[in-house]
XYZ file of C-alpha atoms in Angstrom:
534
model
C 0.013 0.022 -0.023
C 1.269 3.443 -0.873
C 1.035 6.005 1.820
C 0.846 9.477 0.503
C 2.583 12.208 2.403
C 0.417 14.696 4.178
C 0.047 18.018 2.640
C 2.695 20.461 3.608
C 1.338 23.698 5.205
C 3.057 26.995 5.329
C 4.065 26.390 8.887
C 5.873 23.201 7.994
C 7.966 24.646 5.224
C 11.552 25.426 5.917
C 12.543 29.018 5.805
C 14.466 29.800 2.636
C 18.188 29.954 3.318
C 18.325 33.509 1.972
C 16.072 34.804 4.759
C 17.937 33.272 7.629
C 20.202 35.644 9.424
C 23.765 34.602 8.997
C 26.188 34.193 11.859
C 27.759 37.541 10.899
C 24.363 39.270 10.927
C 23.624 37.868 14.337
C 26.954 39.114 15.630
C 26.248 42.531 14.147
C 23.061 42.775 16.156
C 25.258 42.568 19.307
C 27.406 45.489 18.222
C 25.218 48.256 19.775
C 25.086 46.346 23.091
C 28.915 45.924 23.146
C 29.413 49.581 22.183
C 26.991 50.753 24.970
C 28.830 48.643 27.599
C 32.289 49.635 26.396
C 31.376 53.321 26.217
C 30.372 53.053 29.862
C 33.774 51.534 30.632
C 35.398 54.352 28.688
C 33.533 56.947 30.853
C 34.833 55.186 33.939
C 38.402 55.376 32.734
C 37.965 59.174 32.394
C 37.521 59.486 36.130
C 40.219 59.837 38.827
C 42.782 58.762 39.798
C 43.449 58.896 36.026
C 43.626 62.281 34.365
C 42.035 61.087 31.101
C 39.056 63.522 31.483
C 38.790 63.918 27.642
C 37.646 60.274 27.289
C 34.258 61.367 28.465
C 33.719 62.923 25.037
C 34.173 59.753 22.917
C 32.276 57.811 25.572
C 29.122 59.895 25.028
C 29.687 60.025 21.295
C 29.619 56.254 21.169
C 26.689 56.126 23.513
C 24.845 58.517 21.214
C 25.525 56.228 18.191
C 24.236 53.191 20.096
C 20.948 54.988 21.062
C 20.100 57.155 18.089
C 16.837 56.099 16.549
C 16.194 53.078 18.816
C 12.860 52.053 20.202
C 12.231 52.413 23.939
C 12.896 48.687 24.754
C 16.305 48.621 22.953
C 17.207 52.003 24.508
C 16.364 50.753 27.968
C 18.640 47.723 27.554
C 21.405 49.783 26.009
C 21.219 52.479 28.710
C 21.387 49.765 31.373
C 24.506 48.262 29.789
C 26.079 51.711 29.663
C 25.243 52.227 33.266
C 26.760 48.886 34.294
C 29.879 49.487 32.282
C 30.356 52.871 34.055
C 29.215 52.209 37.579
C 30.461 48.620 38.232
C 34.149 49.608 38.165
C 33.576 53.121 39.475
C 31.819 51.927 42.709
C 33.745 48.705 43.326
C 35.104 50.306 46.502
C 31.655 50.098 48.157
C 32.164 46.317 48.411
C 35.803 46.329 49.637
C 34.912 45.419 53.229
C 31.327 44.238 53.101
C 31.493 41.916 50.077
C 30.048 42.131 46.632
C 26.324 42.045 47.579
C 25.860 45.705 48.497
C 28.104 46.893 45.706
C 26.146 44.920 43.093
C 22.799 45.991 44.580
C 23.805 49.678 44.436
C 25.004 49.427 40.841
C 21.864 47.575 39.782
C 19.625 50.307 41.150
C 21.699 53.206 39.906
C 21.992 51.632 36.409
C 18.167 51.566 36.186
C 18.162 55.366 36.491
C 20.808 55.580 33.768
C 18.717 53.230 31.563
C 15.669 55.509 31.873
C 17.814 58.380 30.686
C 18.831 56.182 27.702
C 15.119 55.835 26.772
C 14.734 59.579 26.843
C 17.888 60.129 24.720
C 16.674 57.653 22.107
C 13.297 59.451 22.074
C 14.745 62.906 21.501
C 17.355 61.708 19.028
C 14.768 62.152 16.233
C 14.394 65.857 17.018
C 16.381 68.801 15.537
C 19.344 69.789 17.711
C 19.016 66.473 19.669
C 22.458 66.659 21.306
C 21.236 69.705 23.306
C 18.102 67.868 24.568
C 19.971 64.671 25.194
C 22.575 66.461 27.402
C 19.723 68.187 29.284
C 18.209 64.763 29.852
C 21.466 63.435 31.282
C 21.667 66.328 33.705
C 18.025 65.635 34.754
C 18.961 61.994 35.302
C 21.882 63.111 37.539
C 19.453 65.362 39.514
C 17.256 62.445 40.191
C 20.131 60.133 41.224
C 21.282 62.906 43.643
C 17.995 62.686 45.483
C 16.544 59.048 45.229
C 16.590 56.566 46.669
C 17.417 57.202 50.340
C 18.392 60.782 49.939
C 20.327 60.164 46.690
C 23.723 59.079 45.609
C 25.469 61.727 43.394
C 28.730 59.671 43.048
C 29.532 59.475 39.315
C 28.353 62.920 38.354
C 30.151 63.777 35.128
C 31.447 66.957 36.718
C 33.473 65.004 39.232
C 35.567 63.462 36.443
C 36.601 66.831 35.130
C 38.863 68.227 37.800
C 41.819 68.173 35.385
C 39.830 69.165 32.291
C 39.401 72.279 30.135
C 35.775 72.491 31.082
C 36.359 72.964 34.796
C 35.842 76.763 34.852
C 32.209 76.163 33.986
C 31.743 74.884 37.556
C 32.065 78.481 38.591
C 29.301 79.487 36.182
C 26.567 77.038 37.176
C 28.023 74.394 39.383
C 28.179 70.688 38.707
C 24.996 70.636 36.576
C 26.328 73.115 34.037
C 29.792 71.587 34.048
C 28.382 68.066 33.434
C 25.863 69.367 30.839
C 28.665 70.938 28.764
C 30.745 67.742 28.701
C 27.822 65.574 27.730
C 26.645 68.065 25.072
C 30.101 68.139 23.569
C 30.233 64.367 23.450
C 26.854 63.901 21.777
C 27.452 66.703 19.400
C 30.822 65.186 18.482
C 28.995 62.103 17.298
C 26.495 64.190 15.358
C 29.370 66.079 13.561
C 30.900 62.723 12.545
C 27.495 61.286 11.429
C 26.681 64.295 9.227
C 30.157 64.286 7.726
C 29.801 60.632 6.772
C 26.393 61.283 5.302
C 27.839 64.084 3.160
C 30.646 61.777 2.081
C 27.992 59.265 0.911
C 26.475 62.042 -1.172
C 23.352 62.262 1.092
C 21.742 65.595 1.675
C 22.802 67.290 4.893
C 20.942 70.258 6.254
C 23.150 73.302 6.769
C 21.253 74.176 9.907
C 21.746 70.665 11.355
C 25.442 70.810 10.588
C 25.737 74.247 12.183
C 23.960 73.136 15.330
C 26.196 70.086 15.672
C 29.339 72.190 15.280
C 28.006 74.698 17.799
C 27.338 71.794 20.176
C 31.117 70.988 20.139
C 32.376 74.519 20.067
C 30.126 76.387 22.585
C 31.102 74.311 25.612
C 34.774 74.766 24.843
C 34.471 78.472 24.144
C 32.221 78.872 27.218
C 34.840 77.256 29.414
C 37.618 79.512 28.061
C 35.388 82.556 28.581
C 34.760 81.480 32.210
C 38.499 81.442 33.057
C 38.429 84.880 34.608
C 36.023 83.514 37.281
C 38.816 81.190 38.472
C 41.255 82.856 40.800
C 43.397 81.982 43.756
C 43.975 85.668 44.801
C 43.389 86.389 48.473
C 40.429 88.822 49.106
C 40.290 88.729 52.885
C 43.947 88.138 53.688
C 45.337 84.694 54.387
C 45.399 82.066 57.112
C 47.960 79.524 57.957
C 46.242 76.198 58.184
C 47.466 72.750 59.419
C 45.921 69.511 58.179
C 46.551 66.430 60.323
C 46.471 62.876 59.013
C 47.133 60.591 62.101
C 46.647 57.303 60.209
C 44.890 54.268 61.633
C 46.299 51.091 63.288
C 44.779 48.744 60.648
C 42.848 48.820 57.416
C 39.219 48.098 56.949
C 36.182 48.108 59.187
C 38.239 46.784 62.080
C 39.825 50.175 62.566
C 36.676 51.070 64.545
C 37.730 48.636 67.245
C 40.860 50.760 67.754
C 39.091 54.085 68.539
C 41.508 55.161 71.243
C 44.485 54.341 69.084
C 43.079 56.535 66.233
C 42.608 59.440 68.663
C 46.084 58.965 70.020
C 47.638 58.895 66.581
C 46.048 62.248 65.619
C 47.080 63.786 68.913
C 50.600 62.446 68.468
C 50.964 63.835 64.965
C 49.750 67.256 66.212
C 52.314 67.197 68.997
C 55.024 66.297 66.451
C 53.929 69.299 64.391
C 54.079 71.451 67.568
C 57.699 70.356 68.034
C 58.515 71.338 64.447
C 56.870 74.702 65.007
C 58.917 75.213 68.128
C 62.130 74.312 66.242
C 61.264 76.860 63.536
C 60.921 74.271 60.775
C 57.358 75.271 59.882
C 55.136 78.337 60.531
C 52.757 78.168 63.514
C 49.211 77.437 62.223
C 46.312 79.727 63.013
C 44.155 76.640 63.346
C 44.389 72.819 62.952
C 41.979 70.540 61.083
C 41.519 66.868 62.098
C 39.592 64.420 59.989
C 36.158 62.798 60.478
C 36.208 60.075 63.144
C 39.581 61.225 64.556
C 37.913 60.870 67.994
C 35.264 58.144 67.888
C 35.417 58.269 71.704
C 32.907 60.923 72.770
C 35.031 63.636 74.475
C 31.945 65.003 76.221
C 31.297 61.681 77.938
C 34.863 60.458 78.470
C 37.335 62.652 80.339
C 40.394 60.707 79.072
C 39.502 61.512 75.492
C 38.957 65.178 76.305
C 42.334 65.280 78.037
C 44.119 63.890 75.007
C 42.550 66.534 72.714
C 43.125 69.314 75.161
C 46.808 68.433 75.508
C 47.203 68.431 71.724
C 45.495 71.811 71.444
C 47.682 73.368 74.093
C 50.836 71.873 72.507
C 50.162 73.426 69.119
C 48.672 76.604 70.675
C 45.762 76.856 68.198
C 42.159 75.735 68.030
C 41.506 72.250 66.498
C 38.547 71.055 64.513
C 38.043 67.551 65.847
C 35.858 64.883 64.168
C 33.993 62.985 66.837
C 31.186 60.562 67.395
C 28.866 62.057 69.994
C 25.774 60.868 71.856
C 23.338 63.660 72.905
C 19.815 63.211 74.238
C 19.881 59.518 73.259
C 20.865 60.279 69.689
C 24.157 59.557 67.850
C 25.858 62.301 65.809
C 28.824 62.478 63.464
C 30.108 65.784 64.855
C 32.910 68.280 64.298
C 33.961 69.902 67.481
C 35.925 73.103 67.682
C 38.403 72.740 70.566
C 40.118 75.846 71.880
C 43.433 75.471 73.745
C 42.103 77.693 76.511
C 38.264 77.413 76.439
C 37.957 73.785 75.442
C 35.048 72.816 73.142
C 33.191 75.945 71.899
C 31.289 75.105 68.651
C 29.890 71.970 67.051
C 28.614 70.950 63.637
C 26.506 67.804 63.187
C 26.739 66.036 59.782
C 23.435 66.556 57.896
C 23.743 64.188 54.899
C 24.386 60.893 56.622
C 25.269 57.929 54.440
C 22.705 55.199 53.911
C 24.050 51.788 54.775
C 27.098 53.396 56.250
C 25.768 55.664 58.942
C 22.117 54.530 59.042
C 20.412 51.509 57.755
C 17.267 51.886 55.650
C 14.870 48.918 55.571
C 16.663 47.507 58.622
C 14.156 44.776 59.372
C 14.051 43.637 55.741
C 17.806 43.515 55.448
C 18.114 41.709 58.703
C 15.791 39.043 57.430
C 17.930 38.558 54.361
C 21.312 38.654 56.152
C 21.860 39.376 59.805
C 25.439 40.427 59.247
C 24.387 43.447 57.309
C 22.558 44.853 60.306
C 25.445 44.341 62.674
C 27.669 46.598 60.533
C 25.409 49.570 61.391
C 24.265 48.711 64.919
C 22.854 52.214 65.673
C 21.692 54.888 63.183
C 23.225 58.336 63.179
C 20.861 61.309 63.488
C 21.082 64.289 61.091
C 22.126 67.764 61.947
C 19.996 70.666 60.964
C 22.329 73.713 60.665
C 25.099 74.579 58.113
C 28.540 74.159 59.584
C 30.657 77.299 59.746
C 33.325 77.571 62.454
C 34.974 80.828 63.483
C 38.565 79.643 63.679
C 40.724 82.435 65.073
C 38.818 84.976 62.960
C 38.594 82.861 59.820
C 35.179 81.487 58.888
C 35.655 77.896 57.797
C 32.729 75.946 56.198
C 32.422 72.273 56.976
C 31.118 69.531 54.680
C 31.898 66.188 56.261
C 33.033 63.414 53.916
C 29.983 62.127 51.983
C 28.434 65.618 52.076
C 31.034 66.855 49.542
C 29.079 64.970 46.803
C 25.966 67.095 47.398
C 25.690 70.503 45.860
C 23.574 72.062 48.633
C 25.697 70.766 51.480
C 28.808 72.668 50.249
C 27.018 75.759 48.876
C 25.237 76.746 52.035
C 28.462 76.909 53.969
C 29.580 79.608 51.575
C 26.260 81.445 51.612
C 26.598 81.428 55.412
C 29.928 83.252 55.260
C 32.615 80.600 54.815
C 35.876 82.060 53.551
C 37.335 78.661 52.999
C 35.964 75.077 53.162
C 37.136 71.938 54.955
C 36.035 68.354 53.957
C 37.055 66.201 56.949
C 36.854 62.543 55.883
C 37.469 58.989 56.900
C 38.348 56.581 54.124
C 39.959 53.887 56.226
C 37.098 51.504 55.619
C 37.739 51.513 51.824
C 41.316 50.210 51.942
C 43.546 51.440 49.095
C 40.657 51.753 46.555
C 39.974 54.651 44.171
C 37.409 56.081 46.496
C 39.742 58.585 48.171
C 40.886 59.916 44.695
C 37.330 60.293 43.511
C 36.382 62.196 46.596
C 39.511 64.401 46.283
C 38.481 65.309 42.767
C 35.010 66.310 44.080
C 36.712 68.756 46.475
C 38.788 70.246 43.628
C 35.604 70.869 41.673
C 34.011 72.457 44.735
C 36.989 74.757 45.126
C 36.441 76.178 41.633
C 32.567 76.146 41.971
C 32.712 78.476 44.965
C 36.134 79.993 44.516
C 37.346 78.860 47.956
C 40.452 77.091 49.351
C 39.418 73.584 50.301
C 41.282 71.470 52.751
C 40.766 67.627 52.945
C 41.930 66.147 56.225
C 41.566 62.352 56.031
C 42.360 59.675 58.706
C 44.425 57.591 56.352
C 44.850 59.426 53.050
C 44.887 61.184 50.755
C 44.797 64.462 52.703
C 45.288 67.645 50.651
C 45.245 71.389 50.464
C 43.468 72.759 47.313
C 43.623 76.263 46.040
C 40.441 78.150 44.834
C 41.470 77.418 41.255
C 41.344 73.645 41.913
C 45.147 73.051 42.125
C 46.401 70.737 44.741
C 49.436 72.353 46.373
C 50.169 69.741 49.048
C 49.021 66.181 49.597
C 49.916 63.122 51.724
C 50.296 59.531 50.862
C 47.911 56.831 51.937
C 48.074 55.124 55.292
C 50.892 57.262 56.633
C 51.006 59.726 59.494
C 51.630 63.220 58.214
C 50.764 66.854 58.553
C 50.393 69.693 55.960
C 50.991 73.346 56.817
C 50.324 76.154 54.374
C 49.304 79.863 54.161
C 46.122 79.864 52.066
C 44.074 82.642 50.558
C 40.678 83.648 52.084
C 37.890 84.753 49.846
C 34.410 86.220 50.332
C 33.167 87.015 46.800
C 30.515 84.609 45.414
C 30.755 82.985 41.968
C 27.636 82.896 39.714
C 27.346 79.233 40.643
C 27.107 80.150 44.372
C 24.565 82.920 43.697
C 22.396 80.858 41.350
C 22.338 77.704 43.406
C 19.830 75.167 42.195
C 18.455 77.351 39.385
C 20.681 76.067 36.516
C 19.785 72.452 37.439
C 16.080 73.308 37.532
C 16.272 74.973 34.210
C 17.987 72.011 32.546
C 15.425 69.537 34.162
C 12.528 71.681 32.717
C 14.246 71.652 29.279
C 14.586 67.877 29.479
C 10.911 67.460 30.504
C 9.795 69.734 27.664
C 11.823 67.980 24.997
C 10.582 64.570 26.047
C 7.068 65.862 25.740
C 7.906 67.229 22.329
C 9.364 63.912 21.246
C 6.396 61.881 22.511
C 4.004 64.274 20.864
C 5.826 64.054 17.519
C 5.758 60.309 17.679
C 2.002 60.196 18.328
C 1.330 62.652 15.393
C 3.440 60.439 13.122
C 1.401 57.413 14.094
C -1.910 59.176 13.375
C -0.627 60.327 10.032
C 0.186 56.716 9.065
């Protein structure tokens, strides 16, 4: 018996070989993803401790190529890959002592916010002058990351990678939002110039207005930075002060240094007394005041007489007031506090840190995290409370603004010390828990940007390095090594004038956020009109 074959339907037919994607075609589909991830890595390489600030431009140019004309799903994925490529290596220091879990969780959340910016950039890439709108969107994304979740995490702002760059003077014009906007605009516009040039080379029609806008997108940020140079000065306006920065070092690296609180205090007192001996020998000038780092006395000197005696002895030896970083309990609450200790009067002024660090100084979602891993809750046994007033100490007639460690990353926390009269700024920090990672160099770059932003001398006293003295033009004039005991003494300029950035405050950022919101609305509206027309 002959059995006839069943009829072959369309679903049973093999796809013609010509319509199958070849291996090469499949690989080509992965190119945008690879470019997005690698451009994020390129952006990371542009950050300190390297001085390759200019790599931020090709990083955003490549990111613009990957996103231009994409649908929202593809743009979300590409933006996420860019965020991972950038933030995974940038923030690796967050897992140095606590393991990879918190580091990976932080990066995963932050990269989502970057991915959403990628969706916006892809949407506006179809509009005229799109690099301008895309740069505004990036700035809006940074504004969001600086506020949410848990009070925000501004680490990785583009401005903080530009301390050695030609765009730095723009920090004095409009702060970190304007500086970052200029860099991103220049990068996206660089890609647009190349794209239009290639189109013209292929004999495609190129609009003169589009070419002009692209060229202006590259030129205006550079010209603007050069025009802003007169705002950058290290000239003294209110005389000078001789400042001493003390780095006492810690007995051991990592989180275990907290178990050696008395040793850390003794180290800083000892280094101050060594400096006093050098002053008495005529080797260095006598300082008008002395700056100790954050956590230099984790023993509460208001509660423990022995700690107070150690600080008092050091202040009397140097013959100058000392700003001491302490951990203080008051009314049942714990504070990360700076204490002004006079050699005659003892403690006279205090400043309580206002922007306390989530997962470092307080633990959000404590019960949830404890249910996942009990070890995480033991690392922050008690939450720190927040201060409520800006920190400005009167140190022997000099008004010194205080932004404690993590606060240096927040625009408002540095600015309001200047608007409250600071003639110079100090950023007392404790980086001992981050070993020899890049964290200390990233934070030092922030302080350099803040110096130019507000035209103030900035000192960075750190427990274990790198401590530094920074001029109002962003130059580091003295610095220490890491995990060494050392002191820096220098006569520094005092200034009272306000830069445009100081006067304008949040306004430039708000304007760029409004522009970003408007252009996204424009892009969405244009897309809907196009669909109706079809």
